[in-house]
mmCIF file of C-alpha atoms in Angstrom:
data_model
loop_
_atom_site.group_PDB
_atom_site.id
_atom_site.type_symbol
_atom_site.label_atom_id
_atom_site.label_comp_id
_atom_site.label_asym_id
_atom_site.label_seq_id
_atom_site.Cartn_x
_atom_site.Cartn_y
_atom_site.Cartn_z
ATOM 1 C CA MET S 5 -0.160 -0.117 -0.092
ATOM 2 C CA GLY S 6 3.030 2.253 -0.115
ATOM 3 C CA ALA S 7 3.512 2.717 3.487
ATOM 4 C CA THR S 8 6.960 4.320 4.503
ATOM 5 C CA GLU S 9 6.587 4.685 8.259
ATOM 6 C CA VAL S 10 4.985 2.767 11.260
ATOM 7 C CA THR S 11 4.393 4.810 14.343
ATOM 8 C CA LEU S 12 4.176 2.850 17.645
ATOM 9 C CA GLN S 13 3.145 4.514 20.656
ATOM 10 C CA GLY S 14 0.511 3.582 23.461
ATOM 11 C CA GLY S 15 -0.248 3.462 27.345
ATOM 12 C CA ILE S 16 1.939 2.041 29.964
ATOM 13 C CA HIS S 17 1.052 -1.712 30.452
ATOM 14 C CA PRO S 18 1.747 -2.739 33.974
ATOM 15 C CA ASN S 19 3.206 -6.156 32.833
ATOM 16 C CA PHE S 20 5.565 -4.990 30.197
ATOM 17 C CA ASP S 21 9.352 -4.252 30.877
ATOM 18 C CA GLY S 22 11.574 -2.090 28.533
ATOM 19 C CA ASP S 23 12.388 -5.140 26.578
ATOM 20 C CA TYR S 24 9.043 -5.293 25.118
ATOM 21 C CA TYR S 25 9.533 -2.198 23.257
ATOM 22 C CA ILE S 26 12.894 -3.369 21.884
ATOM 23 C CA ASP S 27 11.398 -6.710 20.832
ATOM 24 C CA VAL S 28 8.243 -5.002 19.101
ATOM 25 C CA THR S 29 10.814 -2.795 17.011
ATOM 26 C CA ARG S 30 12.799 -5.625 16.089
ATOM 27 C CA ALA S 31 9.822 -7.363 14.811
ATOM 28 C CA VAL S 32 8.895 -4.681 12.728
ATOM 29 C CA LYS S 33 12.163 -4.385 11.193
ATOM 30 C CA GLU S 34 12.389 -8.083 10.668
ATOM 31 C CA ALA S 35 9.090 -8.016 8.835
ATOM 32 C CA VAL S 36 9.483 -4.994 6.751
ATOM 33 C CA PRO S 37 13.395 -4.089 6.714
ATOM 34 C CA ASP S 38 12.908 -0.805 4.873
ATOM 35 C CA MET S 39 10.140 0.620 7.064
ATOM 36 C CA HIS S 40 11.013 3.686 9.057
ATOM 37 C CA VAL S 41 10.135 2.819 12.938
ATOM 38 C CA HIS S 42 8.735 6.032 14.304
ATOM 39 C CA GLY S 43 8.123 4.960 18.004
ATOM 40 C CA PHE S 44 7.372 5.419 21.528
ATOM 41 C CA THR S 45 6.649 8.523 23.489
ATOM 42 C CA ALA S 46 8.978 10.118 25.922
ATOM 43 C CA LEU S 47 6.717 8.606 28.764
ATOM 44 C CA GLU S 48 7.252 4.991 27.283
ATOM 45 C CA VAL S 49 10.893 5.602 26.839
ATOM 46 C CA THR S 50 11.358 7.024 30.274
ATOM 47 C CA GLU S 51 9.364 4.377 31.904
ATOM 48 C CA GLY S 52 11.154 1.502 29.885
ATOM 49 C CA ALA S 53 14.331 2.666 31.077
ATOM 50 C CA ARG S 54 13.192 2.796 34.552
ATOM 51 C CA ARG S 55 11.867 -0.531 34.803
ATOM 52 C CA LEU S 56 15.084 -2.190 33.340
ATOM 53 C CA GLY S 57 17.350 -0.027 35.539
ATOM 54 C CA GLU S 58 18.988 1.967 32.552
ATOM 55 C CA ASP S 59 19.708 5.449 32.048
ATOM 56 C CA LEU S 60 18.073 7.111 29.036
ATOM 57 C CA HIS S 61 20.958 7.003 26.728
ATOM 58 C CA THR S 62 21.631 3.297 27.058
ATOM 59 C CA TYR S 63 17.965 2.344 26.704
ATOM 60 C CA LEU S 64 17.856 4.423 23.641
ATOM 61 C CA ARG S 65 20.724 2.935 22.153
ATOM 62 C CA ARG S 66 19.292 -0.471 22.437
ATOM 63 C CA LEU S 67 16.072 0.703 20.660
ATOM 64 C CA GLN S 68 18.057 2.379 18.005
ATOM 65 C CA ASP S 69 20.110 -0.838 17.678
ATOM 66 C CA ALA S 70 16.818 -2.886 17.445
ATOM 67 C CA GLY S 71 15.726 -0.477 14.519
ATOM 68 C CA LEU S 72 14.365 2.570 16.140
ATOM 69 C CA ALA S 73 14.852 5.644 13.791
ATOM 70 C CA SER S 74 12.878 8.528 15.325
ATOM 71 C CA LEU S 75 10.646 9.381 18.449
ATOM 72 C CA PRO S 76 7.315 11.193 18.302
ATOM 73 C CA GLY S 77 6.412 14.062 20.453
ATOM 74 C CA THR S 78 3.411 12.942 21.823
ATOM 75 C CA ALA S 79 2.769 12.677 25.463
ATOM 76 C CA ALA S 80 3.914 16.193 25.583
ATOM 77 C CA GLU S 81 0.237 17.548 25.829
ATOM 78 C CA ILE S 82 1.285 20.877 27.388
ATOM 79 C CA LEU S 83 4.812 21.361 28.915
ATOM 80 C CA ASP S 84 3.701 23.106 31.784
ATOM 81 C CA ASP S 85 3.647 21.329 35.146
ATOM 82 C CA SER S 86 0.910 23.352 36.758
ATOM 83 C CA ILE S 87 -1.212 22.255 33.584
ATOM 84 C CA ARG S 88 0.111 18.777 33.578
ATOM 85 C CA ALA S 89 -0.868 18.242 37.224
ATOM 86 C CA VAL S 90 -4.510 18.263 36.397
ATOM 87 C CA LEU S 91 -4.564 17.453 32.635
ATOM 88 C CA CYS S 92 -2.151 14.164 32.916
ATOM 89 C CA PRO S 93 -0.959 13.587 36.456
ATOM 90 C CA ASP S 94 0.200 10.159 35.783
ATOM 91 C CA LYS S 95 2.556 11.185 33.085
ATOM 92 C CA ILE S 96 6.115 12.462 32.866
ATOM 93 C CA SER S 97 6.933 16.159 34.067
ATOM 94 C CA THR S 98 7.997 18.674 31.508
ATOM 95 C CA ASP S 99 11.521 18.398 32.411
ATOM 96 C CA GLU S 100 11.413 14.596 31.880
ATOM 97 C CA TRP S 101 9.854 14.942 28.589
ATOM 98 C CA LEU S 102 12.685 17.380 27.534
ATOM 99 C CA ASP S 103 15.428 15.150 28.993
ATOM 100 C CA CYS S 104 14.213 12.424 27.054
ATOM 101 C CA HIS S 105 14.197 14.093 23.632
ATOM 102 C CA ALA S 106 17.529 15.850 24.528
ATOM 103 C CA ALA S 107 19.029 12.322 25.085
ATOM 104 C CA ALA S 108 17.526 10.921 21.938
ATOM 105 C CA HIS S 109 18.954 13.767 20.037
ATOM 106 C CA GLU S 110 22.420 13.279 21.535
ATOM 107 C CA ILE S 111 22.565 9.786 20.224
ATOM 108 C CA GLY S 112 21.396 10.827 16.634
ATOM 109 C CA LEU S 113 17.771 10.169 16.843
ATOM 110 C CA ARG S 114 15.674 12.835 15.694
ATOM 111 C CA SER S 115 12.107 13.724 16.867
ATOM 112 C CA ASN S 116 9.260 16.209 16.749
ATOM 113 C CA ILE S 117 7.380 18.835 19.043
ATOM 114 C CA THR S 118 3.633 18.368 19.641
ATOM 115 C CA ILE S 119 1.175 20.492 21.477
ATOM 116 C CA MET S 120 -2.138 19.250 22.407
ATOM 117 C CA PHE S 121 -4.040 22.725 23.147
ATOM 118 C CA GLY S 122 -7.555 23.816 23.970
ATOM 119 C CA SER S 123 -8.474 21.937 26.912
ATOM 120 C CA ILE S 124 -7.986 23.514 30.422
ATOM 121 C CA GLU S 125 -4.936 25.636 29.715
ATOM 122 C CA HIS S 126 -4.323 29.275 28.614
ATOM 123 C CA THR S 127 -2.121 31.055 26.304
ATOM 124 C CA ASP S 128 0.666 31.679 28.738
ATOM 125 C CA SER S 129 1.149 27.891 28.878
ATOM 126 C CA TRP S 130 1.276 27.717 25.177
ATOM 127 C CA ALA S 131 4.080 30.173 25.319
ATOM 128 C CA ARG S 132 6.066 28.327 27.911
ATOM 129 C CA HIS S 133 5.633 25.194 25.670
ATOM 130 C CA MET S 134 7.249 26.817 22.776
ATOM 131 C CA LEU S 135 9.945 28.451 24.500
ATOM 132 C CA ARG S 136 11.087 25.315 26.506
ATOM 133 C CA THR S 137 11.228 23.393 23.257
ATOM 134 C CA ARG S 138 12.859 26.240 21.344
ATOM 135 C CA ALA S 139 15.379 26.360 23.883
ATOM 136 C CA LEU S 140 16.271 22.745 23.607
ATOM 137 C CA GLN S 141 16.331 23.045 19.664
ATOM 138 C CA LYS S 142 18.970 25.836 19.982
ATOM 139 C CA VAL S 143 21.074 23.307 21.708
ATOM 140 C CA THR S 144 20.572 19.713 19.997
ATOM 141 C CA GLY S 145 19.066 20.661 16.476
ATOM 142 C CA GLY S 146 17.240 17.505 16.633
ATOM 143 C CA PHE S 147 13.614 18.513 16.411
ATOM 144 C CA THR S 148 12.132 17.967 12.783
ATOM 145 C CA GLU S 149 8.888 19.717 13.119
ATOM 146 C CA PHE S 150 6.345 21.381 15.252
ATOM 147 C CA VAL S 151 2.872 19.856 15.182
ATOM 148 C CA GLY S 152 -0.390 21.458 16.639
ATOM 149 C CA LEU S 153 -2.785 19.136 18.047
ATOM 150 C CA PRO S 154 -6.327 20.752 18.541
ATOM 151 C CA PHE S 155 -8.062 19.167 21.681
ATOM 152 C CA VAL S 156 -10.785 16.846 20.445
ATOM 153 C CA HIS S 157 -13.291 16.958 23.253
ATOM 154 C CA MET S 158 -16.159 14.689 22.261
ATOM 155 C CA ALA S 159 -15.234 11.339 23.730
ATOM 156 C CA SER S 160 -12.605 12.873 26.242
ATOM 157 C CA PRO S 161 -12.912 11.863 29.807
ATOM 158 C CA ILE S 162 -11.780 15.132 31.032
ATOM 159 C CA TYR S 163 -14.252 17.097 29.003
ATOM 160 C CA LEU S 164 -17.342 14.341 29.971
ATOM 161 C CA GLN S 165 -16.199 15.321 33.670
ATOM 162 C CA LYS S 166 -17.100 18.957 32.675
ATOM 163 C CA ALA S 167 -13.547 19.895 33.506
ATOM 164 C CA ALA S 168 -12.354 20.945 30.126
ATOM 165 C CA ARG S 169 -13.811 23.266 27.192
ATOM 166 C CA ARG S 170 -14.645 22.061 24.076
ATOM 167 C CA GLY S 171 -11.421 22.261 22.301
ATOM 168 C CA PRO S 172 -9.811 25.562 20.918
ATOM 169 C CA THR S 173 -11.730 28.065 18.605
ATOM 170 C CA PHE S 174 -10.659 28.043 14.962
ATOM 171 C CA ARG S 175 -9.073 31.576 15.497
ATOM 172 C CA GLU S 176 -7.081 29.992 18.215
ATOM 173 C CA THR S 177 -6.108 27.119 16.214
ATOM 174 C CA LEU S 178 -4.931 29.506 13.400
ATOM 175 C CA LEU S 179 -3.187 31.578 15.839
ATOM 176 C CA MET S 180 -1.336 28.436 17.426
ATOM 177 C CA HIS S 181 0.024 27.640 13.836
ATOM 178 C CA ALA S 182 0.992 31.219 12.754
ATOM 179 C CA VAL S 183 2.737 31.955 16.242
ATOM 180 C CA ALA S 184 4.529 28.739 16.072
ATOM 181 C CA ARG S 185 6.106 29.909 12.654
ATOM 182 C CA ILE S 186 7.261 32.974 14.217
ATOM 183 C CA VAL S 187 8.559 31.463 17.303
ATOM 184 C CA TYR S 188 10.413 28.710 15.728
ATOM 185 C CA ARG S 189 11.924 31.049 12.820
ATOM 186 C CA GLY S 190 15.391 29.990 12.355
ATOM 187 C CA VAL S 191 15.404 26.991 14.319
ATOM 188 C CA ILE S 192 12.523 24.811 12.985
ATOM 189 C CA ASP S 193 11.592 25.084 9.429
ATOM 190 C CA ASN S 194 8.422 22.773 9.286
ATOM 191 C CA ILE S 195 5.136 23.644 10.898
ATOM 192 C CA GLN S 196 2.776 20.590 10.555
ATOM 193 C CA LEU S 197 -1.079 20.700 10.774
ATOM 194 C CA SER S 198 -3.291 17.759 11.728
ATOM 195 C CA TRP S 199 -5.762 17.409 9.043
ATOM 196 C CA VAL S 200 -7.421 14.422 10.922
ATOM 197 C CA LYS S 201 -8.367 16.954 13.742
ATOM 198 C CA ILE S 202 -9.304 19.961 11.692
ATOM 199 C CA GLY S 203 -10.496 18.534 8.432
ATOM 200 C CA GLU S 204 -9.691 19.447 4.796
ATOM 201 C CA ALA S 205 -11.039 22.977 5.013
ATOM 202 C CA GLY S 206 -9.371 23.802 7.996
ATOM 203 C CA ALA S 207 -6.203 22.471 6.534
ATOM 204 C CA ALA S 208 -6.344 24.682 3.625
ATOM 205 C CA GLN S 209 -6.554 27.701 6.132
ATOM 206 C CA MET S 210 -3.495 26.481 8.253
ATOM 207 C CA LEU S 211 -1.240 26.449 4.850
ATOM 208 C CA ARG S 212 -2.113 30.139 4.603
ATOM 209 C CA ALA S 213 -1.223 30.932 8.189
ATOM 210 C CA GLY S 214 2.384 29.407 8.643
ATOM 211 C CA CYS S 215 2.245 25.719 7.945
ATOM 212 C CA ASN S 216 4.087 24.016 5.090
ATOM 213 C CA ASP S 217 3.378 20.360 6.223
ATOM 214 C CA LEU S 218 0.130 18.151 5.794
ATOM 215 C CA GLY S 219 1.490 15.337 7.712
ATOM 216 C CA GLY S 220 0.973 11.785 6.717
ATOM 217 C CA THR S 221 -1.855 10.191 4.350
ATOM 218 C CA LEU S 222 -2.190 7.748 7.456
ATOM 219 C CA MET S 223 -3.838 4.277 7.496
ATOM 220 C CA ASP S 224 -6.587 3.548 9.806
ATOM 221 C CA GLU S 225 -5.953 6.692 12.171
ATOM 222 C CA ASN S 226 -7.623 5.779 15.319
ATOM 223 C CA ILE S 227 -6.462 8.103 18.169
ATOM 224 C CA SER S 228 -8.506 11.090 16.966
ATOM 225 C CA ARG S 229 -11.168 9.092 15.785
ATOM 226 C CA SER S 230 -11.924 7.485 19.232
ATOM 227 C CA ALA S 231 -12.046 10.904 20.976
ATOM 228 C CA GLY S 232 -14.673 12.043 18.401
ATOM 229 C CA ALA S 233 -12.914 13.450 15.421
ATOM 230 C CA ALA S 234 -14.769 12.774 12.056
ATOM 231 C CA HIS S 235 -12.476 13.864 9.384
ATOM 232 C CA GLY S 236 -11.646 10.326 8.354
ATOM 233 C CA GLN S 237 -8.665 7.683 9.017
ATOM 234 C CA GLY S 238 -6.673 8.319 5.714
ATOM 235 C CA MET S 239 -5.912 10.541 2.916
ATOM 236 C CA THR S 240 -5.020 9.950 -0.589
ATOM 237 C CA LYS S 241 -2.291 11.849 -2.874
ATOM 238 C CA ASP S 242 -5.266 13.156 -5.171
ATOM 239 C CA ARG S 243 -7.087 14.631 -2.116
ATOM 240 C CA PHE S 244 -3.814 16.319 -1.031
ATOM 241 C CA GLU S 245 -3.381 17.515 -4.660
ATOM 242 C CA ALA S 246 -7.056 19.152 -4.502
ATOM 243 C CA LEU S 247 -6.401 20.900 -1.233
ATOM 244 C CA VAL S 248 -3.353 22.609 -2.296
ATOM 245 C CA ALA S 249 -4.079 23.611 -5.975
ATOM 246 C CA PRO S 250 -6.492 26.476 -5.169
ATOM 247 C CA LEU S 251 -3.328 27.764 -2.953
ATOM 248 C CA GLY S 252 -1.046 27.562 -5.777
ATOM 249 C CA ARG S 253 1.371 25.735 -3.517
ATOM 250 C CA GLY S 254 3.883 22.980 -4.414
ATOM 251 C CA LEU S 255 3.229 19.516 -3.287
ATOM 252 C CA ALA S 256 5.950 16.856 -2.376
ATOM 253 C CA GLN S 257 6.391 13.782 -0.771
ATOM 254 C CA ARG S 258 9.124 13.640 2.051
ATOM 255 C CA THR S 259 10.441 10.999 4.432
ATOM 256 C CA THR S 260 9.756 11.203 8.251
ATOM 257 C CA THR S 261 12.958 13.104 8.632
ATOM 258 C CA TYR S 262 12.101 15.492 5.757
ATOM 259 C CA GLU S 263 14.095 14.148 2.854
ATOM 260 C CA LEU S 264 12.592 14.823 -0.425
ATOM 261 C CA VAL S 265 11.189 11.779 -1.986
ATOM 262 C CA ASP S 266 9.151 13.003 -4.935
ATOM 263 C CA SER S 267 7.742 16.377 -6.285
ATOM 264 C CA LEU S 268 4.221 15.682 -7.024
ATOM 265 C CA ARG S 269 2.975 19.110 -7.963
ATOM 266 C CA GLY S 270 4.368 22.519 -8.785
#
């Protein structure tokens, strides 16, 4: 079907030790040697290392030796511990998230920055998130892109408990991506939108407001869908072309780490 990347991430199973993630990575590479393995959140890496009694660098090198090629930025949510204490109290702290990605960059693994916004936080938390990650990028240069992830409220437990709002407004979503383009100027070139969360019409607007990356075509996406998003589980090249054509923008296929594969249009 043309897949170039498999993304591996999930919750923390009480019976899995850190070797489980290594075994899964190795199994993917044995089955599909050319597949790029983009895997494991900072939470999974930190917990996997802890359960084995290893430091982050040692554990990440073992994952890398098994075939891991890059890390997702998920589990970041909002990198503001006052918000994390309410939003995700069972996840790692801001410093632990940053330490994990710093360690990954130091051994040659690339990763990205995500932010889930529009639940319980305010704009000052967005600023802290961007400034902390920009500071790390200036040191390591290991982040490939920034990805804005609007909070999908419909089936979210914190919203159903009436403790969060109904996600960001469209204006806030537009501003998130536009401000990110300004904040990361000179240190991160790529600002990615999440079409699965905002839809094709919203994606076209984001491309006018600082974004240069539509993300993946995806296959059987289920994270946003499980939370209540209804923009589909996959996208075709033809639909991407139809989306960018009115904008007069070029379209290209890239690798996970932003090497050009094919110029598709323009």
